[in-house]
Short mmCIF file of C-alpha atoms and ligand atoms in Angstrom, two decimals:
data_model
loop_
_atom_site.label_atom_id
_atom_site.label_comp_id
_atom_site.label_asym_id
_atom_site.label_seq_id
_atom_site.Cartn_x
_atom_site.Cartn_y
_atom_site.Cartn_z
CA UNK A 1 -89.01 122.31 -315.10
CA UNK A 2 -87.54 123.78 -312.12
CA UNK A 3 -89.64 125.08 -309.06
CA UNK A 4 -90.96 128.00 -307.46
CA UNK A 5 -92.33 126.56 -303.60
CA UNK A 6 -94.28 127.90 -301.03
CA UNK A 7 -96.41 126.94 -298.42
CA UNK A 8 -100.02 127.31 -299.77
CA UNK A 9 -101.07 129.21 -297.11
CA UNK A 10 -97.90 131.66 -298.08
CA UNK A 11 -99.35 131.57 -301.32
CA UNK A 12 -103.04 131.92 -300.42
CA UNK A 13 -101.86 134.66 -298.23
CA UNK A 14 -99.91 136.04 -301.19
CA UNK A 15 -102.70 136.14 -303.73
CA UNK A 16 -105.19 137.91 -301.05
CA UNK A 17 -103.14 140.26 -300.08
CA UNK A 18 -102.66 141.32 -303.81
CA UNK A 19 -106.37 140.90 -304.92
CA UNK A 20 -107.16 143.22 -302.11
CA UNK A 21 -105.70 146.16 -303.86
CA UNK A 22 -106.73 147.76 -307.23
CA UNK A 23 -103.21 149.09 -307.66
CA UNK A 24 -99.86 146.87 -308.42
CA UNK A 25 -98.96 145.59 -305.49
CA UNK A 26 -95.16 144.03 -304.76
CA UNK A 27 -94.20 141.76 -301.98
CA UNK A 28 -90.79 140.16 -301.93
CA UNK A 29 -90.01 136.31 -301.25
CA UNK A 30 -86.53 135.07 -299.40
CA UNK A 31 -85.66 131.49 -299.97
CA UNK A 32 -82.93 129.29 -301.09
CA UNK A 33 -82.10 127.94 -304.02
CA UNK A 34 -81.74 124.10 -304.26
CA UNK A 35 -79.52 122.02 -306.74
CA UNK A 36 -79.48 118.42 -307.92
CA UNK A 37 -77.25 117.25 -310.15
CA UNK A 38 -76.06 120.77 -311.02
CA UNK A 39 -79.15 121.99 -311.90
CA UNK A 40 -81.71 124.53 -310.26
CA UNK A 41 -84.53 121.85 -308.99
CA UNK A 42 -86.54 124.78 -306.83
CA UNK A 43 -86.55 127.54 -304.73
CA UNK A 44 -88.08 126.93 -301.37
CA UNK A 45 -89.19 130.20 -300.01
CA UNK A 46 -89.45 130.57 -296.12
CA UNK A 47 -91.17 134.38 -295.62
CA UNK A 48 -92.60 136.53 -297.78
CA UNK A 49 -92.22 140.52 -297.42
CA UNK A 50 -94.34 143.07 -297.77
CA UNK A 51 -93.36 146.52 -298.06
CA UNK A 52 -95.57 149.85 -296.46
CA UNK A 53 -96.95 152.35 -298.27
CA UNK A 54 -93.83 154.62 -298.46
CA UNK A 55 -91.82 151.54 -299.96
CA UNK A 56 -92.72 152.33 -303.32
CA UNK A 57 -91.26 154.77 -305.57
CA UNK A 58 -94.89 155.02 -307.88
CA UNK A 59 -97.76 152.78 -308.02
CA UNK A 60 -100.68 152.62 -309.97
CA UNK A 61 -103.03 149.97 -311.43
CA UNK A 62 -100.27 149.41 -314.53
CA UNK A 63 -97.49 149.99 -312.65
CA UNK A 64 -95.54 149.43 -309.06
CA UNK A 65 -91.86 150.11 -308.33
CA UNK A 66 -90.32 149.74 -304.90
CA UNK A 67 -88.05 152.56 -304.06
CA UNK A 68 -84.02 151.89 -304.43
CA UNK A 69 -82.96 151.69 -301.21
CA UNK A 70 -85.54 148.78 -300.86
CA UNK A 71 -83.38 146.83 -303.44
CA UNK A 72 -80.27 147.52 -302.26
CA UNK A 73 -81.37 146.22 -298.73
CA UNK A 74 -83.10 143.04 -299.99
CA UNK A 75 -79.67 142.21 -302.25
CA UNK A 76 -77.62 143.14 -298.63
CA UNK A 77 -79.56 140.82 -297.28
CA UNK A 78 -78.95 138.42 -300.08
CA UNK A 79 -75.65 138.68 -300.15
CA UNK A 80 -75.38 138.02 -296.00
CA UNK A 81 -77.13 135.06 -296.31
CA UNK A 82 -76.89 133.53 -299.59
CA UNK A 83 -80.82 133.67 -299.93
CA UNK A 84 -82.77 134.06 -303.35
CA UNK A 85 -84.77 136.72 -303.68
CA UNK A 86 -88.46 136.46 -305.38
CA UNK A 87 -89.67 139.84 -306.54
CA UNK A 88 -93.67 139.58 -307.01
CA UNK A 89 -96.26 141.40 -308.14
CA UNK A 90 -99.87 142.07 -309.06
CA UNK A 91 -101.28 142.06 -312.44
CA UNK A 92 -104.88 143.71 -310.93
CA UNK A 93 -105.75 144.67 -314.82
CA UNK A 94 -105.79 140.78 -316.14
CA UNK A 95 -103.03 140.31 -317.79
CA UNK A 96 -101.62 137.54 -317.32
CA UNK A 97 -97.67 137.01 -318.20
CA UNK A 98 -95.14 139.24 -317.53
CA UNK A 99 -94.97 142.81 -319.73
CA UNK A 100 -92.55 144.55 -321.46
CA UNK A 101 -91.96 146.58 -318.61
CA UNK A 102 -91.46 143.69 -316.19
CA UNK A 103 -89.00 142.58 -318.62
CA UNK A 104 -87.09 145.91 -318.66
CA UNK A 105 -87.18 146.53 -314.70
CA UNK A 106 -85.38 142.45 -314.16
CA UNK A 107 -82.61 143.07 -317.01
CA UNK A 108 -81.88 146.18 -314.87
CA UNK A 109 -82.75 144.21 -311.45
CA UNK A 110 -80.38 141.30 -312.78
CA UNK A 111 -77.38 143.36 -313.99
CA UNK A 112 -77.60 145.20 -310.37
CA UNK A 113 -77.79 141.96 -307.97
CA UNK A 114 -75.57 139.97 -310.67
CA UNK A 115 -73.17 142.38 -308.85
CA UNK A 116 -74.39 142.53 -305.19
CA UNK A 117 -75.17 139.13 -304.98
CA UNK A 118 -72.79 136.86 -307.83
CA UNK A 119 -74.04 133.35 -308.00
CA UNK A 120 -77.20 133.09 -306.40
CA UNK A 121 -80.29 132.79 -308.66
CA UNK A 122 -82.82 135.15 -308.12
CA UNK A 123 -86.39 134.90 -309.11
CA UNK A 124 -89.59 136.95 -310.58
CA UNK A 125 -93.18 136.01 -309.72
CA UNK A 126 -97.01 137.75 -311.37
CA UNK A 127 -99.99 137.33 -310.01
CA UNK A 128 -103.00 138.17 -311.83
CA UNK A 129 -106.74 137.47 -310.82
CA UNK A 130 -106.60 134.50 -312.70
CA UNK A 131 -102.99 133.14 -313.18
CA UNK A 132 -99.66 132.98 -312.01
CA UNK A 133 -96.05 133.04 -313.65
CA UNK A 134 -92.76 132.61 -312.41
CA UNK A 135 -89.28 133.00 -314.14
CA UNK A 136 -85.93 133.00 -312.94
CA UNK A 137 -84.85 136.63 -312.63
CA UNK A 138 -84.36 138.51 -315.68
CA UNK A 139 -84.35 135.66 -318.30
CA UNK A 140 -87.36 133.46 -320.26
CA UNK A 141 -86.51 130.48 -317.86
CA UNK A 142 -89.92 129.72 -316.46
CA UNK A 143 -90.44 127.85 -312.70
CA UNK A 144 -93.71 126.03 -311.65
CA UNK A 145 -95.16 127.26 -309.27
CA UNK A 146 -95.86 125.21 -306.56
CA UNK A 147 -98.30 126.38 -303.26
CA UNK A 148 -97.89 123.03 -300.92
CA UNK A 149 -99.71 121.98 -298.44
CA UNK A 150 -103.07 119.12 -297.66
CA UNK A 151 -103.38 119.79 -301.39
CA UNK A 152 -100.81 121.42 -304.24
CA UNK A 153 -101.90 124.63 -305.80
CA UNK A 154 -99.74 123.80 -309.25
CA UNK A 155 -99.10 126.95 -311.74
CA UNK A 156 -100.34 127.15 -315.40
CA UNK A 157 -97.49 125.82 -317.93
CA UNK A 158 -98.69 125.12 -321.56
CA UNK A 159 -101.04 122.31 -321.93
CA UNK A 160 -100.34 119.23 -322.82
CA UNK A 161 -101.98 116.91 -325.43
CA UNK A 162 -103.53 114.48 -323.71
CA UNK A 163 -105.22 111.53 -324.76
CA UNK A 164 -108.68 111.61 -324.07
CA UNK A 165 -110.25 108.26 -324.93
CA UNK A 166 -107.32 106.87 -323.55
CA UNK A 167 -108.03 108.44 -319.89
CA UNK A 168 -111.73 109.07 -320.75
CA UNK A 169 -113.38 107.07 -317.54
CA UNK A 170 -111.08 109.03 -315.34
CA UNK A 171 -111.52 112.39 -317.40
CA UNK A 172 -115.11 112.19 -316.07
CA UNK A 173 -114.13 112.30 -312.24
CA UNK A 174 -111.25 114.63 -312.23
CA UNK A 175 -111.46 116.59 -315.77
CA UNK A 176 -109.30 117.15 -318.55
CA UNK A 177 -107.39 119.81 -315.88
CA UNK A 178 -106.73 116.81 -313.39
CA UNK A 179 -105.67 115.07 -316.21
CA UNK A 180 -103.16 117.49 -317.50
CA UNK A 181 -101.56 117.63 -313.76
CA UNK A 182 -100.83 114.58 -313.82
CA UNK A 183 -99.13 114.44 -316.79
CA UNK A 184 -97.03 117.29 -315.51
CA UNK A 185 -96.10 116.09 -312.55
CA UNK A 186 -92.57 114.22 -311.57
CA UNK A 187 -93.56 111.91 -308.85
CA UNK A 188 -90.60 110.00 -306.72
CA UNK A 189 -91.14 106.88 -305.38
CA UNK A 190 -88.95 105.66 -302.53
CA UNK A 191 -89.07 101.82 -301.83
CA UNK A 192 -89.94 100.13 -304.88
CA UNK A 193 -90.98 96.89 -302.77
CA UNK A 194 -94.22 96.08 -301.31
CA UNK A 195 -95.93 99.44 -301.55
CA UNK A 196 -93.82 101.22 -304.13
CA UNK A 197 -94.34 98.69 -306.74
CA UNK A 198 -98.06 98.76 -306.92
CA UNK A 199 -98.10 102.55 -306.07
CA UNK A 200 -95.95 102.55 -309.90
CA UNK A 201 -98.61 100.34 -311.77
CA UNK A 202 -101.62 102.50 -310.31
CA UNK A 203 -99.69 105.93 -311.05
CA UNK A 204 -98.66 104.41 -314.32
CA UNK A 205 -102.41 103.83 -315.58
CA UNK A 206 -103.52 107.05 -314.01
CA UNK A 207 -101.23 108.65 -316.97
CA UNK A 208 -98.50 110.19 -314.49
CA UNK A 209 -95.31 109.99 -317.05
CA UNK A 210 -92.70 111.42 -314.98
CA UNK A 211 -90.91 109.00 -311.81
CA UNK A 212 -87.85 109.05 -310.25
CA UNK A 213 -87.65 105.45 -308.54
CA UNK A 214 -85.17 104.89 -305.51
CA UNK A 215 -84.43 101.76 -303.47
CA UNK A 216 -81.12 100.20 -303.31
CA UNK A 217 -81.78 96.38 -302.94
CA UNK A 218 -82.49 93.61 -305.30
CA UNK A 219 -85.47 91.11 -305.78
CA UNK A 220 -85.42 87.74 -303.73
CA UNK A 221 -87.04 85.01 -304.07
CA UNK A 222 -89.33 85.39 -301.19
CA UNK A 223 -89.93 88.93 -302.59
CA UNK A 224 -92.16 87.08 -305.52
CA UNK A 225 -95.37 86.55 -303.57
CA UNK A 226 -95.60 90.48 -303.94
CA UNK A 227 -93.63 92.19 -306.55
CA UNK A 228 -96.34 92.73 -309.51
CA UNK A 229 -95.01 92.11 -312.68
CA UNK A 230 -92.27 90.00 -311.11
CA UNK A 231 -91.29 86.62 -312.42
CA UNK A 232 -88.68 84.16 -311.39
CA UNK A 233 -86.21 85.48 -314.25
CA UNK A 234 -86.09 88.60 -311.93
CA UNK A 235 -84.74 87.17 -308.95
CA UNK A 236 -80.96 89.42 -308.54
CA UNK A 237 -81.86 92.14 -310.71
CA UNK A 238 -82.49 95.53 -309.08
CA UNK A 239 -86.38 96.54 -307.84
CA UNK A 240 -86.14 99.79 -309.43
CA UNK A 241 -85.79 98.06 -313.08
CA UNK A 242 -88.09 95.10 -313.07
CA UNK A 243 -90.79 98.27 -311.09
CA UNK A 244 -89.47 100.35 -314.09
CA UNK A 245 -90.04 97.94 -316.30
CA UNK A 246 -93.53 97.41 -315.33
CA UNK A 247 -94.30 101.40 -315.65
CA UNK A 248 -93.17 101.51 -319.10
CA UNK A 249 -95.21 97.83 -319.82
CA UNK A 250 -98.41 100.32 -319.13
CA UNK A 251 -96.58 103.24 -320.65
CA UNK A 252 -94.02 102.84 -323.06
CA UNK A 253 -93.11 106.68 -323.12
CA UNK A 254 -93.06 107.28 -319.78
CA UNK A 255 -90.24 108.63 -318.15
CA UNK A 256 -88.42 107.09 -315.69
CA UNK A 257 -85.35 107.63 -314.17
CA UNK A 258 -83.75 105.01 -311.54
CA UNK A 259 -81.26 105.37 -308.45
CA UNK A 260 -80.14 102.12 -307.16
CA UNK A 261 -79.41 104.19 -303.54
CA UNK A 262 -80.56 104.64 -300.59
CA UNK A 263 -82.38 108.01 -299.13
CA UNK A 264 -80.47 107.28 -295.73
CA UNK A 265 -77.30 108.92 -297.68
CA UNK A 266 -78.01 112.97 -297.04
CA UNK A 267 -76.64 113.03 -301.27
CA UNK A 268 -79.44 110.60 -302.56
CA UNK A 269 -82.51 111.50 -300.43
CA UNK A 270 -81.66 115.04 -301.94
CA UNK A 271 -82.75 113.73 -305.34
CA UNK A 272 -85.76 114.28 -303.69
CA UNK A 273 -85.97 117.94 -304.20
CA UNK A 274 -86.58 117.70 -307.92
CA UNK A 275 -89.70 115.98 -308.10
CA UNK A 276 -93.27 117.70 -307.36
CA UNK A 277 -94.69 115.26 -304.24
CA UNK A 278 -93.11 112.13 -303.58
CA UNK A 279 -94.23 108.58 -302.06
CA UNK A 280 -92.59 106.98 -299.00
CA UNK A 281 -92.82 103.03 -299.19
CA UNK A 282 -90.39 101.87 -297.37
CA UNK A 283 -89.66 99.99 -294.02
CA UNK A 284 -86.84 101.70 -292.54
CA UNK A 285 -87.77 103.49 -289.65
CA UNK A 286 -84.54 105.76 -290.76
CA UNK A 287 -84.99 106.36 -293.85
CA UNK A 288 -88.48 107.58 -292.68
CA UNK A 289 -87.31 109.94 -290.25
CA UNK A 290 -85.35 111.33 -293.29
CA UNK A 291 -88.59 111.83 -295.93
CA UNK A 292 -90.31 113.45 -292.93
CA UNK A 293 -88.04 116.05 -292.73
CA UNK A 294 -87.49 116.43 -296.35
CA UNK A 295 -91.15 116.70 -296.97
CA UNK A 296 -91.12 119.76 -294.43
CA UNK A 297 -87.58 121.49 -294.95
CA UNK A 298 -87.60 121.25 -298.50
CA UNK A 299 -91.59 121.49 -298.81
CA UNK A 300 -91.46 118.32 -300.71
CA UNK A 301 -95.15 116.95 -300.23
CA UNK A 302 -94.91 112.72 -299.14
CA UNK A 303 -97.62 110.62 -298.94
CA UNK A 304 -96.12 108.04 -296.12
CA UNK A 305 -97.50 104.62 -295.85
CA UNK A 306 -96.91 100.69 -294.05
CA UNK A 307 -98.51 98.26 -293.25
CA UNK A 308 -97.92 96.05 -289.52
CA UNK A 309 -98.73 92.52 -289.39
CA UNK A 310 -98.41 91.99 -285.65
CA UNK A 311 -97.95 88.44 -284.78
CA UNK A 312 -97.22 86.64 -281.04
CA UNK A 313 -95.84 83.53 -281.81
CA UNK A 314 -98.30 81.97 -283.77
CA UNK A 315 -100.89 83.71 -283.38
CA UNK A 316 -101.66 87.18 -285.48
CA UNK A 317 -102.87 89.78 -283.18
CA UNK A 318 -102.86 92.92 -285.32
CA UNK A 319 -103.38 93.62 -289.14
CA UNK A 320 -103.21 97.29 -289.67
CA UNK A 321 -102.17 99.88 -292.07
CA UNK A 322 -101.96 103.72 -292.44
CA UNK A 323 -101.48 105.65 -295.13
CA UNK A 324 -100.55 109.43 -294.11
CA UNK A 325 -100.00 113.35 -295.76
CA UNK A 326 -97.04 114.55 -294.89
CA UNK A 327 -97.16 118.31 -295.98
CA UNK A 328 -97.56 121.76 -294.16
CA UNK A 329 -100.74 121.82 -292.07
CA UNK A 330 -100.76 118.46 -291.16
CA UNK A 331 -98.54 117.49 -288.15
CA UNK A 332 -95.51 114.80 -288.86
CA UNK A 333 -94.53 111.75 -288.52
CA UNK A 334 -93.10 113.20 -285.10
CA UNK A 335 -95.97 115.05 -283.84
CA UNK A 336 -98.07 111.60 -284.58
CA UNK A 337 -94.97 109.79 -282.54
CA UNK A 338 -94.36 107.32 -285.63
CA UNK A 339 -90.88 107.11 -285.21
CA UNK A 340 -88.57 104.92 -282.95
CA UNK A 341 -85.90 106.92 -282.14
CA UNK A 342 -83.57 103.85 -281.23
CA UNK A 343 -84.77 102.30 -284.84
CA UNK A 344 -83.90 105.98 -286.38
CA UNK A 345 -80.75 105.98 -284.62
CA UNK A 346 -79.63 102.06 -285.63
CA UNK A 347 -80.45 102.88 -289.71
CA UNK A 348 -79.01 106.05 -289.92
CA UNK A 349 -75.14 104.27 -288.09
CA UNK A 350 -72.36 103.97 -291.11
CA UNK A 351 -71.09 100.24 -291.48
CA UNK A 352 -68.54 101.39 -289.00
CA UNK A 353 -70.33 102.59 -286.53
CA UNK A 354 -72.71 99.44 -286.93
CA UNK A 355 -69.95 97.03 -286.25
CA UNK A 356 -69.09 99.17 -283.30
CA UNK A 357 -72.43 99.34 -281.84
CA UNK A 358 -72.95 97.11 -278.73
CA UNK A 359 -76.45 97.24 -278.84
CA UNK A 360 -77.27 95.98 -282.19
CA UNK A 361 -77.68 92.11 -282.15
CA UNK A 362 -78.09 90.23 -285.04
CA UNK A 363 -80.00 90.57 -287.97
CA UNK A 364 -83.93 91.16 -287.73
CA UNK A 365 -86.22 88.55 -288.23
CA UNK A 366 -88.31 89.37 -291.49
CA UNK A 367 -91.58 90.87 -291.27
CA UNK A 368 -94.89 88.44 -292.45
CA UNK A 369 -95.75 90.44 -295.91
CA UNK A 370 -98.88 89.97 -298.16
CA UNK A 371 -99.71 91.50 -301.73
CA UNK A 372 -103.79 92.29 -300.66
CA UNK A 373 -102.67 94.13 -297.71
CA UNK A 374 -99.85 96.39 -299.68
CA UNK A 375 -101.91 97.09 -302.34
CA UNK A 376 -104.77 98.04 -300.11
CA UNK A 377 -103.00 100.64 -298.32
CA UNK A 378 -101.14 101.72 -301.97
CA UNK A 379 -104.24 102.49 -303.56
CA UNK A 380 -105.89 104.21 -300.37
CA UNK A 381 -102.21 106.13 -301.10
CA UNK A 382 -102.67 106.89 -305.07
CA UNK A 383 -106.59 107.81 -304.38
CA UNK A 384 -104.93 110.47 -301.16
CA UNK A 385 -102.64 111.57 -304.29
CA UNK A 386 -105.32 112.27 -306.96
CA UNK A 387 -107.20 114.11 -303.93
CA UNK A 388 -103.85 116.23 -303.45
CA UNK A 389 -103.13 117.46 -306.84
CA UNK A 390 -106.24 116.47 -309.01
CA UNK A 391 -108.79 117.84 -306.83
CA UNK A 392 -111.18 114.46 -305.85
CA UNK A 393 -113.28 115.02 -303.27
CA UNK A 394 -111.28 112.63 -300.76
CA UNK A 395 -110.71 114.63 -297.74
CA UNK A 396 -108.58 112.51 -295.29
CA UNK A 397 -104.99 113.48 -295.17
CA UNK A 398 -104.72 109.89 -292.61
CA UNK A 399 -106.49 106.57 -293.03
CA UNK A 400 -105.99 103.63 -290.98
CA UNK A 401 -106.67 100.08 -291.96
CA UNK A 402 -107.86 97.74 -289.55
CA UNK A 403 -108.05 94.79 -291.54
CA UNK A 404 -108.70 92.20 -288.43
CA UNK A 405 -111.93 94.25 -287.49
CA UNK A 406 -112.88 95.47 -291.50
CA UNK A 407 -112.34 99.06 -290.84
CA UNK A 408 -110.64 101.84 -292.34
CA UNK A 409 -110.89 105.45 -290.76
CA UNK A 410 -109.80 108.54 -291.38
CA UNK A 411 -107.68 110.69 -288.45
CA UNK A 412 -105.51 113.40 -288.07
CA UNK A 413 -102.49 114.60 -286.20
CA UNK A 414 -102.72 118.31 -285.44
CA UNK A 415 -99.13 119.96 -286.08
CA UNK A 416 -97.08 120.67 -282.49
CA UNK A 417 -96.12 123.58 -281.91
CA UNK A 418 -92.18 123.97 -281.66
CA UNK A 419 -91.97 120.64 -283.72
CA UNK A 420 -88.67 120.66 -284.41
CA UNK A 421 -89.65 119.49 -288.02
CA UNK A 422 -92.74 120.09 -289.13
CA UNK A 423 -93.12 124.14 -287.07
CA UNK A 424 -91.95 127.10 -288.30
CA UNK A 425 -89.33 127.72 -285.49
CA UNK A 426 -87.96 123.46 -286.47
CA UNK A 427 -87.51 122.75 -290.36
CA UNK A 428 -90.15 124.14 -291.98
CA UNK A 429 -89.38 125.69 -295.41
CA UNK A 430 -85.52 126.05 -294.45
CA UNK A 431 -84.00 124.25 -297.50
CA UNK A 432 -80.30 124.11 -297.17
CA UNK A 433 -80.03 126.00 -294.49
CA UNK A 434 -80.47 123.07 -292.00
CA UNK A 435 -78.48 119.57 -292.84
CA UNK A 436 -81.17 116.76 -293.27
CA UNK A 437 -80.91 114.23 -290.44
CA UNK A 438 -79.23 111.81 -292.71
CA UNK A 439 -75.82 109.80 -292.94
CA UNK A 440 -72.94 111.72 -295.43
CA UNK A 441 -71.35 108.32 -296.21
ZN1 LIG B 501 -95.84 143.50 -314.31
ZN1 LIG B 502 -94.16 117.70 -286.39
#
C-alpha cells in the first residue's frame, strides 16, 4: 500500500489542532509525491496549512468547505512547484471514513486540479476522534498513514488474520494490535551480512512478512563463521538469497523481494522509499551517510547499527557496539559525528574516479568479525524496532555495547540546529526536492 508521511509531531499537531474544535475543521498538507518502480510509494509532506477563520466558505460540525479562491491558490501553488496537495479534515461527530459528501467535494476537487495541476497526485486525509483515513484524491485508492518519528503512529487498514497460537507468547507483551503491525509492515534491510542476516531471522519469527533485502556482494568463505543459516554449498551465491532463504525457512509465505545493489547508487537506495522503517547493517561509512539522509529527507525511519572491534596489533583494545534511531526528534548520524567524511567521500567515488584518486591506497585490511557480537547488537536493534512500531516499553532510541567492560547504556544525541540533514532548514521532509548525497552511476 502506498503512503501518506508526516512527521509525528506534524501529525500530533494535526490531530490537536482538529480535536480542539467542535466544528469541521480543514488544514491543507504540501508534499511530494515519491515513485519507485513507477508506482506511487508515498507522499512525504513537509508543512501543513491551516487556514483563518474567513478561509471557509461554511462550517459546521457536519460540514467544512474552504472558500474557492483558497483552492485555486493551493493548486497555483501546486502547479509552481510540482507539490501534492493533502486536503484534511475533521470528522468531530465520529465517523470515521470518508462520507458521501467528501466523496462528492474530491470528484469535483479532482476534475478542477486534474486541470490546474496535470500529473501530480493529490491526496485526501479524515481525522476523526478515533481514526484516520487517507486516499489518493478523488478515487477509493487508500494510503497508510504514517506519523514518524522515536516511534510510528501507523493508520488503521483492515485487519489481518493473524495466527494467534502461532505468535501467542509474544501476543502477551505487545497484543494482538502489535501483532497486526507487524504483519503490515514492509521492512528493508540493507546489508544482509553480519547484522542484516540475524536482524532477518529475528524479524522473521516476530511474524513481519513483508522485506525488501539489499546488499550487492556474495558469501565467502570467511563469511561462514557468521552468516546463520549459511553452509559451505553457499559460498558464491548472493547474501540476499541464502538471507532470503532463511526468512522463508521460518516463514514460507513471507514476502520477500531481493536487490542484488548497492544503496551508494542514488536509483537503488531510492527503493528505500517504499518500505515503512528500514534497517541499516552495513559497513560502509558511505552508504551510511546515504540511509541517514534518506531516513530524514524521505522520513524513512532507520534503525542504524555496527559493531567496532578495535585491535592494536595484537592486542584488542575496544569491543563496542551501538545500535541507533534514526528518525525526526532524534539528532543524526551527523549531529552524533558518526561519519568520516574522507570514508564518505572514498565510497561514494565511481570506479573512475577511484582509479584516479591519489589518496586511496590499496585495499583495506578486513575488520575482526564475530557472530555473538552481531547478533547482540541485532537483537538490541529488533527489540528498538518492536519499541518503535509495536509499542514495548523500551525507551532508548541509542544503546551502546561495551562488551570489554559488560555494559550496555542507553544515550542520546540531541538534534543540531541547522543540521543540514536531520533540521528543518537541511533535509528534513524534502523528498525529491533535494538529490540524496549518493553516486548516479
Ligand atoms: Zn468529511
Ligand atoms: Zn543531524
Amino acid at each position: 500500500m502506498s503512503r501518506l508521511v508526516l512527521t509525528l509531531e506534524a501529525l500530533e499537531a494535526l490531530k490537536s489542532t482538529f480535536a480542539s474544535h467542535d466544528e469541521e475543521t480543514c488544514a491543507l498538507l504540501f508534499g511530494r509525491a515519491v515513485e519507485v518502480g513507477g508506482r506511487l510509494a508515498r507522499i512525504v509532506v513537509r508543512e501543513v496549512w491551516y487556514p483563518k477563520d474567513d478561509a471557509y466558505l461554511k462550517r459546521s460540525p457536519v460540514a467544512a468547505q474552504l472558500r474557492p479562491e483558497v483552492v485555486a491558490w493551493a493548486a497555483q501553488r501546486s502547479r509552481k512547484t510540482g507539490e501534492s496537495v493533502v486536503f484534511a479534515h475533521s470528522h468531530p461527530m465520529e465517523f470515521n471514513s470518508f462520507s458521501k459528501t467528501d466523496d462528492d467535494g474530491e470528484a469535483r476537487l479532482k476534475a478542477f486540479l486534474d486541470r490546474r495541476t496535470a500529473g501530480t497526485i493529490h491526496a485526501a486525509l479524515v481525522i476523526s476522534p478515533s481514526a484516520m483515513k487517507a486516499r489518493i484524491l478523488g478515487t477509493e485508492v487508500d494510503l497508510r498513514i504514517l506519523g514518524v518519528g522515536p516511534t510510528l503512529q501507523i493508520s488503521d487498514s483492515p485487519a489481518r488474520d493473524i495466527d494467534n497460537e502461532l505468535f501467542d507468547r509474544q501476543i502477551r507483551l505487545f497484543g494482538t494490535l502489535g501483532q497486526q503491525v507487524l504483519s503490515r509492515l514492509r521492512v528493508g534491510i540493507v546489508g544482509a551480512g553480519g547484522t542484516g542476516n540475524p536482524i532477518c531471522q529475528e524479524l522473521a519469527h516476530l511474524g513481519v512478512s513483508r522485506f525488501l533485502l539489499i546488499d550487492p556482494d556474495t558469501v565467502e568463505r570467511s563469511n561462514l563463521n557468521r552468516l546463520v543459516g549459511a553452509g559451505p554449498r553457499d559460498v558464491g551465491a548472493r547474501k540476499v538469497d541464502v538471507t532470503a532463504r532463511l526468512i522463508h525457512s521460518i516463514n514460507p509465505n513471507a514476502n520477500v523481494e531481493t536487490s542484488a545493489t548497492s544503496v551508494l547508487l542514488a536509483a537503488h537506495a531510492m527503493e528505500l522509499a517504499d518500505v515503512d522503517i528500514a534497517f541499516c547493517c552495513t559497513d560502509s561509512q558511505g552508504s551510511r551517510a546515504v540511509l541517514n539522509q534518506l531516513a530524514y529527507q524521505f522520513l524513512v525511519p532507520t534503525i542504524d547499527m555496527g559493531v567496532a572491534i578495535v585491535a592494536n596489533g595484537e592486542k584488542v583494545s575496544r569491543i563496542v557496539g551501538r545500535a541507533q534511531m534514526l528518525a525526526p526528534g532524534l539528532g543524526c548520524l551527523v549531529c552524533g559525528n558518526l561519519l568520516n567524511p574522507e570514508a564518505v567521500r572514498v565510497d561514494l567515488l565511481t570506479e573512475f574516479e577511484r582509479r584516479a584518486d591519489p589518496y586511496i591506497v590499496g585495499a583495506h585490511e578486513p575488520a575482526p568479525s564475530v557472530i555473538s557480537l552481531n547478533s547482540t547488537m541485532a537483537s538490541i536493534a529488533v527489540t528498538m524496532f518492536l519499541s518503535a512500531v509495536a509499542g514495548i516499553p523500551a525507551k532508548a532510541r541509542l544503546v551502546n555495547y561495551n562488551a570489554v567492560n559488560g555494559t550496555m547504556r542507553p544515550g542520546a544525541i540531541p538534534p543540531h540546529s541547522g543540521c543540514y540533514v536531520c533540521a528543518r532548514e537541511g533535509s528534513l521532509a524534502r523528498a525529491g526536492e533535494w538529490p540524496l548525497p549518493a553516486r548516479l552511476i
